[in-house]
Each structure stands twice: as structure tokens, then as C-alpha cells.
Short mmCIF file of C-alpha atoms in Angstrom, two decimals:
data_model
loop_
_atom_site.label_atom_id
_atom_site.label_comp_id
_atom_site.label_asym_id
_atom_site.label_seq_id
_atom_site.Cartn_x
_atom_site.Cartn_y
_atom_site.Cartn_z
CA UNK A 15 83.14 -81.73 120.67
CA UNK A 16 83.82 -78.61 118.15
CA UNK A 17 85.33 -78.85 114.41
CA UNK A 18 88.56 -77.53 115.27
CA UNK A 19 88.83 -80.53 118.11
CA UNK A 20 87.89 -83.08 115.26
CA UNK A 21 89.99 -82.00 112.36
CA UNK A 22 93.53 -82.93 111.85
CA UNK A 23 94.33 -79.38 110.30
CA UNK A 24 92.41 -76.23 111.07
CA UNK A 25 93.31 -73.20 109.06
CA UNK A 26 91.33 -70.08 110.07
CA UNK A 27 91.43 -66.85 108.64
CA UNK A 28 95.26 -66.99 107.97
CA UNK A 29 96.93 -63.93 106.47
CA UNK A 30 100.74 -63.72 105.77
CA UNK A 31 102.11 -60.56 104.54
CA UNK A 32 106.19 -59.95 103.48
CA UNK A 33 107.59 -56.48 103.35
CA UNK A 34 104.47 -55.12 101.87
CA UNK A 35 103.57 -58.12 99.69
CA UNK A 36 100.99 -60.63 100.46
CA UNK A 37 101.67 -64.31 100.06
CA UNK A 38 98.25 -65.65 102.04
CA UNK A 39 95.06 -63.61 102.09
CA UNK A 40 92.71 -64.68 104.63
CA UNK A 41 92.31 -68.45 103.97
CA UNK A 42 90.54 -70.68 105.75
CA UNK A 43 90.04 -74.59 105.70
CA UNK A 44 89.61 -77.74 107.89
CA UNK A 45 91.07 -81.22 107.23
CA UNK A 46 89.38 -84.24 108.48
CA UNK A 47 91.60 -87.11 110.15
CA UNK A 48 92.67 -89.57 107.49
CA UNK A 49 91.82 -87.35 104.36
CA UNK A 50 94.11 -86.30 101.41
CA UNK A 51 93.88 -82.69 100.17
CA UNK A 52 95.45 -81.39 97.16
CA UNK A 53 96.77 -77.53 97.30
CA UNK A 54 96.66 -76.16 93.82
CA UNK A 55 97.90 -73.19 92.26
CA UNK A 56 100.11 -71.37 89.83
CA UNK A 57 103.65 -69.99 91.19
CA UNK A 58 103.32 -67.28 93.83
CA UNK A 59 99.73 -68.43 94.70
CA UNK A 60 100.79 -69.04 98.20
CA UNK A 61 100.66 -72.84 98.66
CA UNK A 62 104.50 -72.97 100.04
CA UNK A 63 103.86 -70.22 102.52
CA UNK A 64 100.53 -71.82 103.84
CA UNK A 65 102.40 -75.33 104.19
CA UNK A 66 105.33 -73.57 105.71
CA UNK A 67 102.83 -71.89 108.15
CA UNK A 68 100.85 -75.11 109.04
CA UNK A 69 104.54 -76.67 109.35
CA UNK A 70 105.11 -73.86 112.31
CA UNK A 71 108.13 -72.87 109.88
CA UNK A 72 106.70 -69.07 109.29
CA UNK A 73 104.56 -67.07 111.74
CA UNK A 74 101.30 -65.85 110.45
CA UNK A 75 100.64 -62.23 110.20
CA UNK A 76 97.20 -63.06 111.53
CA UNK A 77 94.85 -65.84 111.71
CA UNK A 78 95.81 -69.21 113.38
CA UNK A 79 96.87 -72.80 112.48
CA UNK A 80 96.08 -75.87 114.27
CA UNK A 81 97.65 -79.19 113.68
CA UNK A 82 96.25 -81.82 115.82
CA UNK A 83 94.96 -79.68 118.28
CA UNK A 84 98.13 -77.67 118.77
CA UNK A 85 98.52 -74.12 117.96
CA UNK A 86 101.07 -73.56 115.57
CA UNK A 87 103.91 -72.35 115.49
CA UNK A 88 103.45 -71.57 119.57
CA UNK A 89 102.80 -75.14 120.58
CA UNK A 90 104.64 -77.02 117.59
CA UNK A 91 106.54 -79.15 120.04
CA UNK A 92 103.43 -80.87 121.46
CA UNK A 93 103.01 -82.37 117.42
CA UNK A 94 106.24 -82.23 115.44
CA UNK A 95 107.13 -85.77 116.56
CA UNK A 96 103.25 -86.64 115.01
CA UNK A 97 104.05 -84.95 111.58
CA UNK A 98 106.55 -85.05 108.79
CA UNK A 99 107.01 -83.28 105.66
CA UNK A 100 108.91 -83.49 102.09
CA UNK A 101 109.86 -80.62 100.22
CA UNK A 102 112.00 -79.50 97.48
CA UNK A 103 113.15 -76.80 99.24
CA UNK A 104 115.12 -78.97 101.70
CA UNK A 105 117.87 -81.99 100.75
CA UNK A 106 119.18 -84.57 102.99
CA UNK A 107 123.06 -84.01 103.98
CA UNK A 108 124.61 -85.17 100.86
CA UNK A 109 127.93 -86.93 102.19
CA UNK A 110 126.21 -88.95 104.80
CA UNK A 111 124.90 -92.34 103.49
CA UNK A 112 121.41 -93.30 103.32
CA UNK A 113 121.63 -95.29 106.45
CA UNK A 114 123.38 -92.66 108.51
CA UNK A 115 120.95 -90.13 107.43
CA UNK A 116 117.77 -92.05 108.35
CA UNK A 117 119.29 -93.32 111.31
CA UNK A 118 119.93 -89.60 112.53
CA UNK A 119 116.36 -88.43 111.70
CA UNK A 120 114.64 -91.82 113.43
CA UNK A 121 116.70 -90.62 116.46
CA UNK A 122 115.55 -87.13 116.51
CA UNK A 123 111.89 -88.44 115.81
CA UNK A 124 112.49 -91.10 118.62
CA UNK A 125 111.57 -93.84 116.48
CA UNK A 126 111.66 -96.93 118.21
CA UNK A 127 114.02 -100.13 116.87
CA UNK A 128 115.66 -97.96 114.53
CA UNK A 129 117.30 -100.67 112.53
CA UNK A 130 114.49 -102.31 111.90
CA UNK A 131 112.26 -99.51 110.73
CA UNK A 132 114.90 -98.37 108.40
CA UNK A 133 115.39 -102.25 107.00
CA UNK A 134 111.52 -101.88 106.21
CA UNK A 135 111.29 -98.88 104.82
CA UNK A 136 114.21 -99.32 102.70
CA UNK A 137 112.56 -102.68 101.61
CA UNK A 138 109.17 -100.76 100.89
CA UNK A 139 110.71 -97.91 98.86
CA UNK A 140 113.18 -100.12 97.18
CA UNK A 141 116.44 -98.66 98.52
CA UNK A 142 118.03 -101.56 100.36
CA UNK A 143 120.98 -101.73 97.82
CA UNK A 144 121.57 -97.89 98.36
CA UNK A 145 121.69 -97.88 102.01
CA UNK A 146 125.36 -97.63 102.51
CA UNK A 147 125.86 -95.15 99.69
CA UNK A 148 126.40 -91.49 100.23
CA UNK A 149 122.99 -89.54 99.51
CA UNK A 150 124.95 -87.30 97.33
CA UNK A 151 125.73 -90.04 95.00
CA UNK A 152 121.97 -91.10 94.03
CA UNK A 153 119.96 -90.18 91.30
CA UNK A 154 117.28 -87.69 91.72
CA UNK A 155 114.67 -90.31 91.79
CA UNK A 156 116.46 -92.18 94.49
CA UNK A 157 116.83 -89.13 96.49
CA UNK A 158 113.34 -88.56 96.34
CA UNK A 159 112.64 -92.06 97.56
CA UNK A 160 115.12 -91.31 100.82
CA UNK A 161 113.41 -88.07 101.24
CA UNK A 162 110.17 -90.16 101.51
CA UNK A 163 111.88 -92.58 103.59
CA UNK A 164 112.59 -89.60 106.10
CA UNK A 165 109.10 -88.41 105.82
CA UNK A 166 107.51 -91.69 106.62
CA UNK A 167 109.97 -92.49 109.34
CA UNK A 168 107.79 -91.75 112.68
CA UNK A 169 104.76 -93.14 110.75
CA UNK A 170 103.21 -89.45 110.78
CA UNK A 171 99.44 -88.75 111.29
CA UNK A 172 100.05 -85.72 109.44
CA UNK A 173 102.09 -85.66 106.25
CA UNK A 174 102.72 -82.37 104.32
CA UNK A 175 104.21 -82.67 100.61
CA UNK A 176 105.32 -79.89 98.77
CA UNK A 177 105.52 -81.12 95.19
CA UNK A 178 106.97 -84.73 95.98
CA UNK A 179 107.22 -85.68 92.27
CA UNK A 180 108.51 -82.54 90.85
CA UNK A 181 111.81 -83.44 88.64
CA UNK A 182 110.61 -87.15 88.24
CA UNK A 183 110.26 -89.13 85.23
CA UNK A 184 106.79 -90.40 85.01
CA UNK A 185 107.62 -94.05 85.79
CA UNK A 186 109.33 -92.84 89.23
CA UNK A 187 106.52 -90.35 89.99
CA UNK A 188 103.69 -92.79 89.59
CA UNK A 189 105.79 -95.17 91.93
CA UNK A 190 105.86 -92.41 94.58
CA UNK A 191 102.33 -91.85 94.16
CA UNK A 192 101.61 -95.45 94.89
CA UNK A 193 103.74 -95.72 97.73
CA UNK A 194 101.75 -92.35 99.48
CA UNK A 195 98.54 -93.72 98.68
CA UNK A 196 99.18 -97.08 100.29
CA UNK A 197 100.88 -95.12 103.38
CA UNK A 198 97.81 -92.77 103.69
CA UNK A 199 95.22 -95.95 103.43
CA UNK A 200 97.35 -98.37 106.00
CA UNK A 201 98.09 -95.58 108.42
CA UNK A 202 94.85 -93.22 108.13
CA UNK A 203 97.02 -90.79 107.58
CA UNK A 204 96.12 -87.03 107.00
CA UNK A 205 97.74 -85.67 103.99
CA UNK A 206 98.22 -82.15 102.40
CA UNK A 207 99.86 -82.18 99.01
CA UNK A 208 101.10 -78.98 97.04
CA UNK A 209 101.20 -79.90 93.46
CA UNK A 210 101.43 -78.46 90.18
CA UNK A 211 100.82 -82.01 88.59
CA UNK A 212 97.00 -82.34 87.64
CA UNK A 213 97.28 -85.92 87.20
CA UNK A 214 98.82 -86.65 90.65
CA UNK A 215 96.17 -84.77 92.44
CA UNK A 216 93.34 -86.27 90.28
CA UNK A 217 94.71 -89.73 91.38
CA UNK A 218 95.19 -89.01 94.80
CA UNK A 219 93.14 -86.44 96.51
CA UNK A 220 89.46 -86.45 97.58
CA UNK A 221 89.48 -83.01 97.91
CA UNK A 222 91.09 -80.00 96.22
CA UNK A 223 91.96 -76.64 97.26
CA UNK A 224 92.58 -73.92 94.61
CA UNK A 225 94.72 -71.01 95.46
CA UNK A 226 95.38 -67.87 93.60
CA UNK A 227 97.07 -64.79 94.69
CA UNK A 228 96.80 -65.84 98.18
CA UNK A 229 93.15 -66.50 98.33
CA UNK A 230 91.21 -69.85 97.85
CA UNK A 231 89.35 -69.65 94.45
CA UNK A 232 87.70 -73.04 94.98
CA UNK A 233 87.44 -75.75 97.05
CA UNK A 234 85.61 -78.91 96.19
CA UNK A 235 85.89 -82.60 95.50
CA UNK A 236 87.71 -83.22 92.15
CA UNK A 237 84.56 -84.80 90.37
CA UNK A 238 82.55 -81.95 91.84
CA UNK A 239 84.82 -79.45 90.16
CA UNK A 240 85.08 -81.30 87.03
CA UNK A 241 81.20 -81.32 87.06
CA UNK A 242 80.67 -77.53 87.88
CA UNK A 243 83.22 -76.54 85.34
CA UNK A 244 82.45 -78.71 82.66
CA UNK A 245 85.76 -80.25 82.18
CA UNK A 246 87.00 -83.44 81.57
CA UNK A 247 90.30 -82.97 83.52
CA UNK A 248 91.69 -80.67 86.90
CA UNK A 249 94.34 -79.28 84.35
CA UNK A 250 91.34 -77.63 82.27
CA UNK A 251 89.68 -76.48 85.70
CA UNK A 252 92.84 -75.25 87.16
CA UNK A 253 93.25 -73.27 84.02
CA UNK A 254 89.81 -71.75 84.05
CA UNK A 255 91.07 -70.71 87.55
CA UNK A 256 93.97 -69.40 86.79
CA UNK A 257 92.79 -67.36 84.23
CA UNK A 258 89.48 -65.99 85.97
CA UNK A 259 87.07 -67.94 83.85
CA UNK A 260 84.18 -68.76 86.32
CA UNK A 261 82.46 -72.42 86.36
CA UNK A 262 79.81 -73.32 84.01
CA UNK A 263 76.52 -71.91 84.54
CA UNK A 264 77.71 -69.23 86.76
CA UNK A 265 75.43 -65.76 86.02
CA UNK A 266 78.87 -63.87 86.55
CA UNK A 267 81.13 -66.01 84.31
CA UNK A 268 82.72 -65.30 81.31
CA UNK A 269 82.10 -67.57 78.30
CA UNK A 270 83.97 -70.85 78.54
CA UNK A 271 85.82 -71.66 75.17
CA UNK B 27 103.27 -88.48 131.67
CA UNK B 28 101.99 -88.51 128.22
CA UNK B 29 103.91 -88.83 124.92
CA UNK B 30 103.36 -84.99 124.26
CA UNK B 31 104.46 -83.82 127.78
CA UNK B 32 107.93 -85.78 127.03
CA UNK B 33 108.46 -84.17 123.89
CA UNK B 34 108.85 -80.74 125.54
CA UNK B 35 111.63 -81.98 127.68
CA UNK B 36 115.12 -81.35 126.57
CA UNK B 37 116.14 -84.70 125.15
CA UNK B 38 120.04 -86.05 125.53
CA UNK B 39 118.86 -88.47 122.64
CA UNK B 40 118.34 -85.81 119.62
CA UNK B 41 121.64 -84.17 120.86
CA UNK B 42 123.32 -87.30 120.52
CA UNK B 43 121.61 -87.58 117.22
CA UNK B 44 122.99 -84.31 115.89
CA UNK B 45 126.47 -85.10 117.15
CA UNK B 46 126.21 -88.48 115.26
CA UNK B 47 125.24 -86.22 112.23
CA UNK B 48 128.42 -84.14 112.43
CA UNK B 49 130.58 -86.98 113.56
CA UNK B 50 129.53 -88.88 110.40
CA UNK B 51 130.39 -85.58 108.20
CA UNK B 52 133.65 -84.86 109.78
CA UNK B 53 135.10 -88.47 109.27
CA UNK B 54 133.84 -88.85 105.76
CA UNK B 55 136.10 -86.09 104.81
CA UNK B 56 139.86 -86.06 105.36
CA UNK B 57 140.22 -82.56 104.34
CA UNK B 58 137.70 -81.29 106.89
CA UNK B 59 140.36 -83.11 109.71
CA UNK B 60 143.22 -81.76 108.27
CA UNK B 61 141.86 -78.20 108.29
CA UNK B 62 141.38 -78.72 111.85
CA UNK B 63 144.89 -79.26 112.54
CA UNK B 64 146.87 -77.25 109.60
CA UNK B 65 146.12 -73.28 110.55
CA UNK B 66 146.95 -73.42 114.44
CA UNK B 67 150.13 -75.41 113.62
CA UNK B 68 151.38 -72.70 111.16
CA UNK B 69 150.37 -70.28 113.86
CA UNK B 70 152.21 -71.70 116.34
CA UNK B 71 155.13 -72.28 114.66
CA UNK B 72 155.19 -68.69 113.46
CA UNK B 73 155.00 -67.20 116.87
CA UNK B 74 156.90 -69.69 118.23
CA UNK B 75 160.04 -68.90 116.14
CA UNK B 76 158.99 -65.10 116.35
CA UNK B 77 159.24 -65.77 120.08
CA UNK B 78 162.93 -67.29 119.94
CA UNK B 79 164.11 -64.85 118.02
CA UNK B 80 163.10 -61.65 120.35
CA UNK B 81 164.08 -63.66 123.31
CA UNK B 82 167.57 -64.16 121.94
CA UNK B 83 167.52 -60.25 121.64
CA UNK B 84 165.80 -59.45 124.86
CA UNK B 85 166.23 -60.04 128.32
CA UNK B 86 162.58 -59.08 129.38
CA UNK B 87 161.29 -61.93 126.55
CA UNK B 88 163.97 -64.43 127.57
CA UNK B 89 162.63 -64.41 131.37
CA UNK B 90 158.75 -64.26 130.10
CA UNK B 91 159.31 -67.69 128.24
CA UNK B 92 156.21 -68.71 126.25
CA UNK B 93 154.14 -65.27 126.38
CA UNK B 94 153.65 -65.32 122.40
CA UNK B 95 153.40 -69.01 121.98
CA UNK B 96 150.86 -69.37 125.02
CA UNK B 97 149.25 -66.26 123.66
CA UNK B 98 148.73 -67.73 120.27
CA UNK B 99 147.43 -71.06 121.69
CA UNK B 100 145.01 -69.85 123.98
CA UNK B 101 143.68 -67.19 121.06
CA UNK B 102 143.16 -70.51 119.01
CA UNK B 103 140.69 -71.81 121.70
CA UNK B 104 138.90 -68.90 121.43
CA UNK B 105 138.73 -68.38 117.78
CA UNK B 106 138.45 -72.08 116.93
CA UNK B 107 135.96 -72.74 119.53
CA UNK B 108 133.66 -70.34 117.82
CA UNK B 109 134.61 -71.31 114.46
CA UNK B 110 133.77 -75.02 115.04
CA UNK B 111 130.30 -73.95 116.74
CA UNK B 112 129.67 -71.90 113.44
CA UNK B 113 130.95 -74.13 110.49
CA UNK B 114 128.55 -77.15 112.00
CA UNK B 115 125.74 -74.72 111.96
CA UNK B 116 127.13 -73.89 108.33
CA UNK B 117 127.21 -77.17 107.28
CA UNK B 118 123.22 -77.45 107.46
CA UNK B 119 122.78 -74.26 105.42
CA UNK B 120 125.25 -75.78 102.48
CA UNK B 121 123.59 -78.91 103.09
CA UNK B 122 119.95 -77.41 102.89
CA UNK B 123 118.99 -79.36 105.66
CA UNK B 124 117.84 -76.65 108.22
CA UNK B 125 114.18 -77.05 107.20
CA UNK B 126 114.49 -81.11 107.98
CA UNK B 127 115.58 -79.81 111.26
CA UNK B 128 113.38 -77.13 111.97
CA UNK B 129 110.42 -78.87 111.09
CA UNK B 130 111.74 -81.98 113.36
CA UNK B 131 111.05 -82.10 117.13
CA UNK B 132 114.72 -81.03 117.55
CA UNK B 133 114.41 -77.81 120.29
CA UNK B 134 116.80 -75.05 119.40
CA UNK B 135 118.41 -75.49 122.57
CA UNK B 136 119.24 -79.16 121.76
CA UNK B 137 120.50 -78.21 118.69
CA UNK B 138 123.01 -75.71 120.34
CA UNK B 139 124.30 -78.10 122.71
CA UNK B 140 125.06 -80.35 119.72
CA UNK B 141 127.08 -77.62 118.18
CA UNK B 142 128.86 -77.04 121.62
CA UNK B 143 129.78 -80.37 121.70
CA UNK B 144 131.17 -80.66 117.90
CA UNK B 145 132.81 -77.17 118.78
CA UNK B 146 134.78 -79.17 121.45
CA UNK B 147 135.38 -82.07 119.58
CA UNK B 148 136.96 -80.15 116.79
CA UNK B 149 138.86 -77.74 118.96
CA UNK B 150 140.41 -81.17 120.65
CA UNK B 151 141.07 -82.52 117.27
CA UNK B 152 142.96 -79.33 116.37
CA UNK B 153 144.51 -78.58 119.60
CA UNK B 154 145.96 -81.74 120.93
CA UNK B 155 148.33 -82.31 118.37
CA UNK B 156 149.49 -78.49 118.04
CA UNK B 157 150.21 -78.46 121.84
CA UNK B 158 152.55 -81.55 121.40
CA UNK B 159 154.18 -79.64 118.53
CA UNK B 160 154.72 -76.75 120.82
CA UNK B 161 156.61 -79.04 123.16
CA UNK B 162 158.51 -80.90 120.45
CA UNK B 163 159.70 -77.47 118.75
CA UNK B 164 159.61 -74.85 121.28
CA UNK B 165 159.66 -76.98 124.86
CA UNK B 166 156.51 -74.90 125.35
CA UNK B 167 154.14 -77.04 127.40
CA UNK B 168 150.94 -75.70 127.37
CA UNK B 169 149.61 -78.93 129.90
CA UNK B 170 151.73 -77.66 132.54
CA UNK B 171 149.62 -74.66 133.21
CA UNK B 172 147.52 -77.37 134.94
CA UNK B 173 144.52 -76.29 136.74
CA UNK B 174 145.08 -72.66 135.51
CA UNK B 175 144.76 -74.12 131.72
CA UNK B 176 141.29 -75.74 132.82
CA UNK B 177 140.17 -72.25 134.36
CA UNK B 178 141.60 -70.44 130.86
CA UNK B 179 139.92 -72.92 128.82
CA UNK B 180 136.61 -73.05 130.27
CA UNK B 181 136.24 -69.10 130.08
CA UNK B 182 137.62 -69.03 126.33
CA UNK B 183 135.24 -71.77 125.15
CA UNK B 184 132.17 -70.27 126.79
CA UNK B 185 133.18 -67.05 125.28
CA UNK B 186 133.26 -68.93 121.63
CA UNK B 187 129.94 -70.57 122.44
CA UNK B 188 128.15 -67.12 123.17
CA UNK B 189 129.74 -65.47 119.89
CA UNK B 190 128.74 -68.85 118.08
CA UNK B 191 124.98 -68.69 119.35
CA UNK B 192 124.83 -64.82 118.17
CA UNK B 193 126.30 -65.74 114.87
CA UNK B 194 123.85 -68.79 114.32
CA UNK B 195 121.13 -66.27 115.05
CA UNK B 196 122.28 -63.84 112.61
CA UNK B 197 122.55 -66.88 109.70
CA UNK B 198 119.11 -67.80 110.67
CA UNK B 199 117.56 -64.54 110.22
CA UNK B 200 119.93 -63.38 107.40
CA UNK B 201 120.79 -66.88 105.42
CA UNK B 202 124.05 -67.01 103.88
CA UNK B 203 124.43 -63.17 103.65
CA UNK B 204 125.90 -63.45 106.80
CA UNK B 205 128.43 -65.87 106.62
CA UNK B 206 131.13 -63.68 106.42
CA UNK B 207 130.47 -63.13 110.21
CA UNK B 208 130.58 -66.24 111.00
CA UNK B 209 134.64 -66.31 109.84
CA UNK B 210 135.60 -62.90 110.70
CA UNK B 211 133.66 -61.76 113.92
CA UNK B 212 136.31 -63.17 116.41
CA UNK B 213 138.81 -60.88 114.85
CA UNK B 214 137.10 -57.75 116.59
CA UNK B 215 138.25 -59.47 119.79
CA UNK B 216 141.81 -59.83 118.63
CA UNK B 217 142.93 -56.36 119.15
CA UNK B 218 140.41 -55.54 121.84
CA UNK B 219 141.16 -58.81 124.43
CA UNK B 220 144.95 -57.91 124.14
CA UNK B 221 146.09 -61.44 123.00
CA UNK B 222 149.62 -60.52 122.43
CA UNK B 223 150.15 -57.19 124.47
CA UNK B 224 148.96 -56.00 128.19
CA UNK B 225 145.63 -54.01 128.66
CA UNK B 226 148.04 -50.90 129.71
CA UNK B 227 149.04 -50.64 126.15
CA UNK B 228 145.72 -49.36 125.03
CA UNK B 229 144.55 -45.84 125.00
CA UNK B 230 142.64 -45.47 128.55
CA UNK B 231 139.02 -44.76 127.10
CA UNK B 232 139.43 -48.14 125.14
CA UNK B 233 140.69 -50.11 128.11
CA UNK B 234 137.04 -50.20 129.61
CA UNK B 235 135.79 -52.03 126.60
CA UNK B 236 138.61 -54.27 126.73
CA UNK B 237 137.71 -54.97 130.37
CA UNK B 238 134.16 -55.76 129.34
CA UNK B 239 135.33 -58.91 127.27
CA UNK B 240 135.80 -62.07 129.28
CA UNK B 241 139.00 -63.12 127.26
CA UNK B 242 140.85 -60.39 128.28
CA UNK B 243 140.88 -61.50 131.66
CA UNK B 244 142.26 -64.84 130.33
CA UNK B 245 145.11 -63.46 128.78
CA UNK B 246 146.16 -61.13 131.28
CA UNK B 247 145.78 -64.30 133.75
CA UNK B 248 147.97 -66.19 131.36
CA UNK B 249 150.55 -63.11 131.21
CA UNK B 250 150.81 -63.10 135.15
CA UNK B 251 151.25 -66.83 135.08
CA UNK B 252 154.33 -66.75 132.81
CA UNK B 253 155.84 -63.74 133.89
CA UNK B 254 155.02 -63.42 137.55
CA UNK B 255 154.35 -66.97 138.26
CA UNK B 256 150.84 -66.49 139.83
CA UNK B 257 147.75 -67.63 139.15
CA UNK B 258 145.16 -64.63 139.40
CA UNK B 259 141.89 -66.63 140.41
CA UNK B 260 140.15 -63.07 140.97
CA UNK B 261 140.74 -62.53 136.99
CA UNK B 262 138.99 -66.07 136.23
CA UNK B 263 136.12 -65.07 138.61
CA UNK B 264 135.42 -61.80 136.55
CA UNK B 265 135.99 -63.57 133.52
CA UNK B 266 133.11 -66.01 134.70
CA UNK B 267 130.60 -63.34 135.44
CA UNK B 268 131.25 -61.49 132.17
CA UNK B 269 130.82 -64.69 130.33
CA UNK B 270 127.41 -65.58 132.24
CA UNK B 271 126.06 -62.19 131.06
CA UNK B 272 127.56 -62.30 127.50
CA UNK B 273 125.94 -65.87 127.25
CA UNK B 274 122.42 -64.82 128.41
CA UNK B 275 122.64 -61.78 125.93
CA UNK B 276 123.57 -64.15 123.21
CA UNK B 277 120.65 -66.67 123.96
CA UNK B 278 118.43 -63.71 123.88
CA UNK B 279 119.78 -62.39 120.83
CA UNK B 280 119.25 -66.12 119.11
CA UNK B 281 116.15 -66.44 120.24
CA UNK B 282 114.91 -63.15 118.94
CA UNK B 283 116.65 -63.77 115.78
CA UNK B 284 114.94 -67.27 115.28
CA UNK B 285 111.56 -65.35 115.98
CA UNK B 286 112.33 -62.79 113.53
CA UNK B 287 113.40 -65.60 110.78
CA UNK B 288 110.03 -67.27 111.29
CA UNK B 289 108.28 -63.86 110.77
CA UNK B 290 110.25 -63.35 107.65
CA UNK B 291 110.28 -66.76 106.35
CA UNK B 292 113.87 -67.53 105.93
CA UNK B 293 114.03 -70.60 107.36
CA UNK B 294 112.78 -72.38 104.43
CA UNK B 295 115.37 -70.21 102.20
CA UNK B 296 118.43 -70.38 104.03
CA UNK B 297 120.13 -69.18 100.82
CA UNK B 298 121.86 -65.50 100.27
#
């Protein structure tokens, strides 16, 4: 069995050009089933475009993406019911109540025993008291929990998260991370997480891919990255990469202050 | 059959989920429901009184009772059918929900089917009360057309859906920058499909364009029914043939525009 068949997500020499600008420039990686990987990078690094191509929302200029063995976007309908996502670029309809929204998406994903599933998720994500409120009347933290509930409705094997804790207060963000961690462990899901939050990535991820200007600048476990760059935190590593400073001991590297 | 294979099939359940989503939205807002009735009622009253005035001063219009009011009611089926389709689609863009739907197992054909059903629902909510008002105010009974009304309705709604599908493609590809097309595109049909006058009124060269549009056959058919008291089945069959062609072209354009939206990355943005 080859590596592509055993990987949950395979990205191979992926390129995306938008009207002369290069958003993603020949990246390749494979994510093992049950792994959680952080996709780091500054604004415009190509993280969202990469995730959009993995979801099948954007067609690559060249290269290929395969999710659970299906080529994206061509064969996306073979696997979309086994995936889900959360992103700050989308919202849940505001006038519908939380229960209405979740039940509509549950039906779209052919979730069995919809009422029971919504009740369980609401309980787990502390949404029970908000179920019959219009989604637009909720606070940012509550809306994020609703989006997370939608993302977990179909018990996805592959979960794509684009800045899942952006604009949340530290307490709510920490709470969301705990739930994601628990879900990943309980369901052995493969999670790809794009984030600017280094604490989040350090806490959750067993692998970190750092992107810059559409390319992969580094790809390793958090521990090895810290060791190679001689840094205490991933934030310092990220700044080293963002500012073009090489890892400690690199012959070509610049002096690290 | 495996789960994967089943996921490739057209699903009535997913269509029902989307219809439920739009129904929840519609019933959550009384201004949305009022809007479905308000403008068709105003139009019908205005054309009805104009017809009353003209028929009192012209023996032709006195005999051809209801041509204006019939025309405005049929025009509303065409216009409101497309608007109902396009507004439901626009609601997804306003709500920034398109990404959620495009990432879900919902297939484009199921999405379109749900929009068609909602177009019908919105049309019936608006047109049934207005058609009853036409009986009350002017003694004009649209329902007395019987089978002819069914043929007129089927042809007009097919055209409105074809245009709605094309506009949805434009919105997917160009975002809300194409929103004005959703509101105005049907007005191009108003002069060309000869809603209020016979095709012979148009310059000869323009008549070729008029006869290429399915609603022209419907409005000519309506005048034949009201003035000559004959149902022109030949006109309806021609309208169905042109609708088949229009529908195929709209579906092709929609798929091309959707594919282009995936290339341009517009599905995630959907803004201006």
C-alpha cells in the first residue's frame, strides 16, 4: 500500500496562482490519520488558500490534493460527508435558531438520530440553553461554539479549522481547544489547523508546517522546531522564520539575536 | 451499495433540508412575507384601474376584458418566480453561509432544486391573495383560465428558473458585485416578450428576438384566450421547446460559472 493510500490528506506539489499573484507555490505534505497539524504563517502566507484547496472550494492551478483517497475537487462528493470545517470566512444564518441551523446541517450531512445528536453536542459544548435562540443574538464566543457544533455534527474523520479561536477571549479560546483535543482523541480524527496563535499550536499540534509567501519554510514537530531554532516558544520560531533567520547551527544562517 | 456511492446520488433529504432552511427564514420575518404580496397587489390595482378607464373609452378594450390585468398577473409569475429563486440564493450570500453549503455534501443540482421549490412557495404566497383581490376589485378571475393557466404558469415558471439559475452562476462567479442583475435582468424581458401589446407592434427585425423568448408565446396565448376565446396549444408547445433550450443553456452557463468561481477562489469570499 503506498503512502497516498495510508495518508488522510496528501498534498502534492500544489500551486495556486490568482491573476498573476502566486498564493501557493509548490507545496507538498502528507497528514497521517489521527494526527493534528498546525499550519502557521503570516497574513498572505497561503494558509487559507491551501485549506480551501483541500476542501475542494478552490481548484489548484497545478499539483494535486487527495483527502481520504479522493482527488479534490473532482471527487469531492465521495468524501465531503466524512469531512467538516470551521472558518472565520463563513457564518451560520443569523435569523435561524441554533437548533434550526444545526438540524438543517445535520440533514445535509445525513446524520442519524438528529435530535439526539444535537442534544448531545449542545450538552458537550454547553449550548443547551441557547438552542432556541436566534444565532445572530449570541455572543462571539457562543457563535464560535455553534460553528464548532456544526463542524462536529457528522463526526468528521477530517476536520479543517481556519483560526478556530480568532476573536475569542483567552478563557473561551482555551475551552474550545480542550473540546477539539478531546474530539480528536475520542474519534481519532485528522485535524489540520491554520492559526496565528502559537500557544494554541504548541498545545494542540503534534506537527507544525510553517508557510511563507506560498511555500513551506519548515515542517517538524514543535519540540524539534524549538530545539533546532534554539528557542523557548513557537512564537520565537515563527518570528525567526517570518524574518528570514535560519535555525541554530545552520551554516548559511544569519546570527540569531 | 457503499456509503460513498450513496453520497453521489441526488438526495431528496438534502433538498428538504435546504427548503426547511428557507422556510425557517421566511417565517421568522413578517416583512419578508408582506413583501411577497405588497408589490404584486399594487401593480395589479394600478393596471386594473387603468384597464377600467380604457375600457370605458374604447369598445375594443371593453370587449377584450382583462388583457392588462391578465398580463400583469402573468408577468408577476415570470418576474416573481425569478426573484424568488434569486433572493433565496442571495440570502446565502448575505448570511455568509455559501462556504458552509459548498463544503457540505449538498450538490449543485440539489441546491437548485431547493431554490426552485422556494421560488414556487414564495410565488404562491404572493399570487394567491393578489389573484383573489383581482376578483374582488375587478371581477377578473385568473383561475377561470383553467388548463390554459396551468400551461401559462408552467412555461413562465420554467423561464424564471432558467434565468434564476443563470443569475446564481453570475453571483457565484462575481460575488455581490452581480447583485443588481438579480433584481433587474427580467426587465429586459418586459418589452421584448410583449407583455402588454401584440408582437406585431415591434419592428419586424425585433420580432425575431421576441419569438426566441418563451414568455412571448405565453402572452400571445393569453391575448388569444381573452380576445378570441381560443386556447393556442401550438403556442404553448413552442414555448416549451424554447424553454427546454433556455434551461439547458442556463444549466451549462451555471456549471461553467461555478467551475470558474472555484478557479478564481470566489466561493470563499462572495463579497463585493
